[in-house]
């Protein structure tokens, strides 16, 4: 045991002492070099930023922007938000209208990548208001484009295409310094929508416009190593997919050969060619593209994301095409579990997660700043580490079971409170999104099961109809004028539940609020006020939803 403790302390001391790193020459400590290596060598770009932080060659907010951009360009959106949020809160950004709108754009892009509709809506509104206030067409283009994406997700596709094309037109006419960055992203997004909606001929026209932008950008834009080749490879992947959909296989094969000729560099977007490969029954190539990506996310312990969802779906199709049914079944089962996990995560607030990551990064940065001034680690540090280790063991052994239960209940109570806050934020976000759509188009399309459910849900929440213990399915059906079969379908698709569960969930959330606001109320009184007159039933439903009884919840507050 003694030897193990000494070995642990020895390893701990090595963890504290910075390891040998490859020195970055002073000639590379410049903003341009950071972006130059963004795609071709992101690790080198990060080392440049770290060296610039140590030597304080640039203001802190600018270094935060660069590091956020590095994470964003490598699809690590949560990490990017840490640095973007810190930059947004700096005086240098807040006091400059242009920089402030640029930073709002970065925040929108991150929340878009995280599929966090509530936060994205909030920042789109801020950007649109500021762009209108200052008369900035470029930023209005960005706000309109993101509004179009949100409208598309709400299934109002004609209006979505109109907004996106209007946004592209504004950007093409501008002299914005990041004009081509935005146009590349705009055209790629438009291509995805058109391919998804089977507008293949329209997509080919979009692709021609995209190609002209890539070529023009290569002549006029600041140099980023590998960016032109990366976009050309992306363009060939799109062309191969679209031509294959149109059954123009000879041309599609030619585009695929051009895609292959670029080689194995710039593999980040290789997944785009998967649609062509599946149509050509090149199942092994699909697996070859996605298997390393699957392993990467597993190694990074980041398996709950939309990229992994795409990986599982397409690998399942590929294995099915290869007649490797056990692997196909595995992929489809994992896809189902992943889909449920993503839905659950979307219903929770990302605020706590972001705050935790932010604090972690803050501690890491402070540690890096401290280690710059530390030259020697002596025996006192090792002794302190051993003492802390033994102290933690002693404390851990003396923690009582009752304390553990109490802490657990406190954590669960905090989770319930956070859930209730999140519910209110989501409800407000829906109303904000509807307001944005109303600004964009005074005549909203009110058709569709999703909008019927939102109409029903808004009425139920706003008027607190769930407090009526006699509220029935027929009462709810009358609110949106549908028959019982369609009503059941709407509720199942939108809320994932039946009528009883839907109403009870509203009652239980209201009950949790009453427990917090009125600790003097009895549990029976709260049950009656929220519309569940039977106390044992109320206790059972409350524990099933929140993991603890109403009494335990009240005691933990």
Phi, psi and omega in degrees: 000316181299318180296322181295320180295317179297320179296319179298314181296323179297317178293324178299321180295327177288330178291326181284319182285127180298139179281170179293133178237158179283121182292140177261123180296149182301334181294340180264356183279074181211153183302316182302322182289329177300311181286333178301322184260011184304315184262324186281328182206074184299328178297319178295320179299319178295321180294325177297315180297318180299318179294323178293326176295315182298318183270355178054048181282341180224161177300152184300319183295324179291322176295323176296318178299314181297316181293322175299318179297321179298314179295318182298314182294343176254020173064026176257076193290322180296317177297319180299321182298328179303310183283324178296319180296318179296319178294319181299327182276357180281151180297326182299327178276314185299326185268007180233112186301317182295312180297323179298315180291323176301318182288324174301320178299317178298317180297317179300315182297321179294311181293332174295315178296331179271358182057038178262088188294324184296308180292324178298316180302317181300315183284330175297318179297316178300318182291316180297317179298315182292321180295319178294320181296321183263354182069032183268109184290324182298315182288330174295321177301314181296318180295316180296320180298313180291328173297319177300319178297319180293320177296322177298317179295336176273007175073014173266073191290318178303315180293325179298312179298322180297315180295318182293318179292325175296318180296318179296319179299317178297320182290321180297328182277354187271168172249027183300137184292338176251030182304311186287328173304311182291319181295321177301313180294318180300313182292321177299318179294316179299321177298318179299317180296313182295321177294319180297326182267008178065029175267068190289322179294317176299322181295325178295322177294319176299321181295322177297319177295320178299318180296319180294325178293317180298317181293315181295321180296323181298333181273330190250336191276156174299151189278128171233116186304126175087350185293315181299312181297322179298316181289324177297317178297319176300318181299316179295324178296314177300316183296318179298317180298308186295318179294326177293320177299325180274006179062028174260069193293324181297318178290322178298318179296323178296318178296322179295320179295322177294323176298316180294326185296335179291337175095195186268008174284163175056052186279354186304323183252022180297338181300339182297335183279353188300324181298315177298315183299321179294320179292330178272004179059032176268066189293325180297323180294324178298314179297321181298325180286316190270336182299314177298325178294320178299315180296322180300312181294326177294315180295327179277000182056040182229070186258354180257081179206167185287335175294319178295326177298316177297319180301311182297319183295312184285327175293324176299316178297319181295313179296324177295319177295327178281356184066024174267076189293326176300316179292322178298316179298318179301313182297318182291323177295315179295327177296318180297315179297317181296320179299315178297320181295320180293321178297317179296321181292326180294336181276351179258154178287138176273000185297314182295319179298316181295319179298319180296314180296322180298314179297321180297315180294322178300317180294320180296319180294317178298321179297319179297319180295323179290321184291340176299324184268356182265121182258322186226135173254120185256186186294336179295321179295319178296316179297319179297320179298317180295317180298317180296320180299312180293323179298319178297320179296316181297316180297319181298319181291337183264001176288127183274156181299323181296321179296320179299314180297318181297316178298320179298315180296322177298317180296318179294322178297319177297321179296319179296315178301317180296321178299317180295318177298318181297321178301314180294320179296319180296321179297316178295322180296321177301315181295323177296318180296318177298323179294318178298317179296326179294323177296317183290327184209115185289348181241082182289148174275114185262018180272165176108140182300322183297317181289328175298317179296317181298322177298312179301311185297320179298318180293314182300317182287314185296318183265001178053045181296335183293346180286346177283114183295343181262009179301129186237171177299321180298322178299318181290322180299323182294333183293328182240005171057055175230161178280171188293327180293314180290325179299316180298320180295316180299313183294320181293318182288320186274321184250349180068031183205173174267182185297314183299313181296318180301311182294317181297323178299318177298316181297318183292322177296321177293322178298318180298322177297318180296320179301319182287316186282325185236077179295343181281345180289145174283160179296323179297320180295319180295318179300317181293318181296326183273359173101007177246103191280341181265115186295312178303319177297318179300314179299316181296314180294320181297316180292323179296325182277317189250355176084006177203159179284163177302322180295316178297321179297314181296320180293336183273348183284000000 
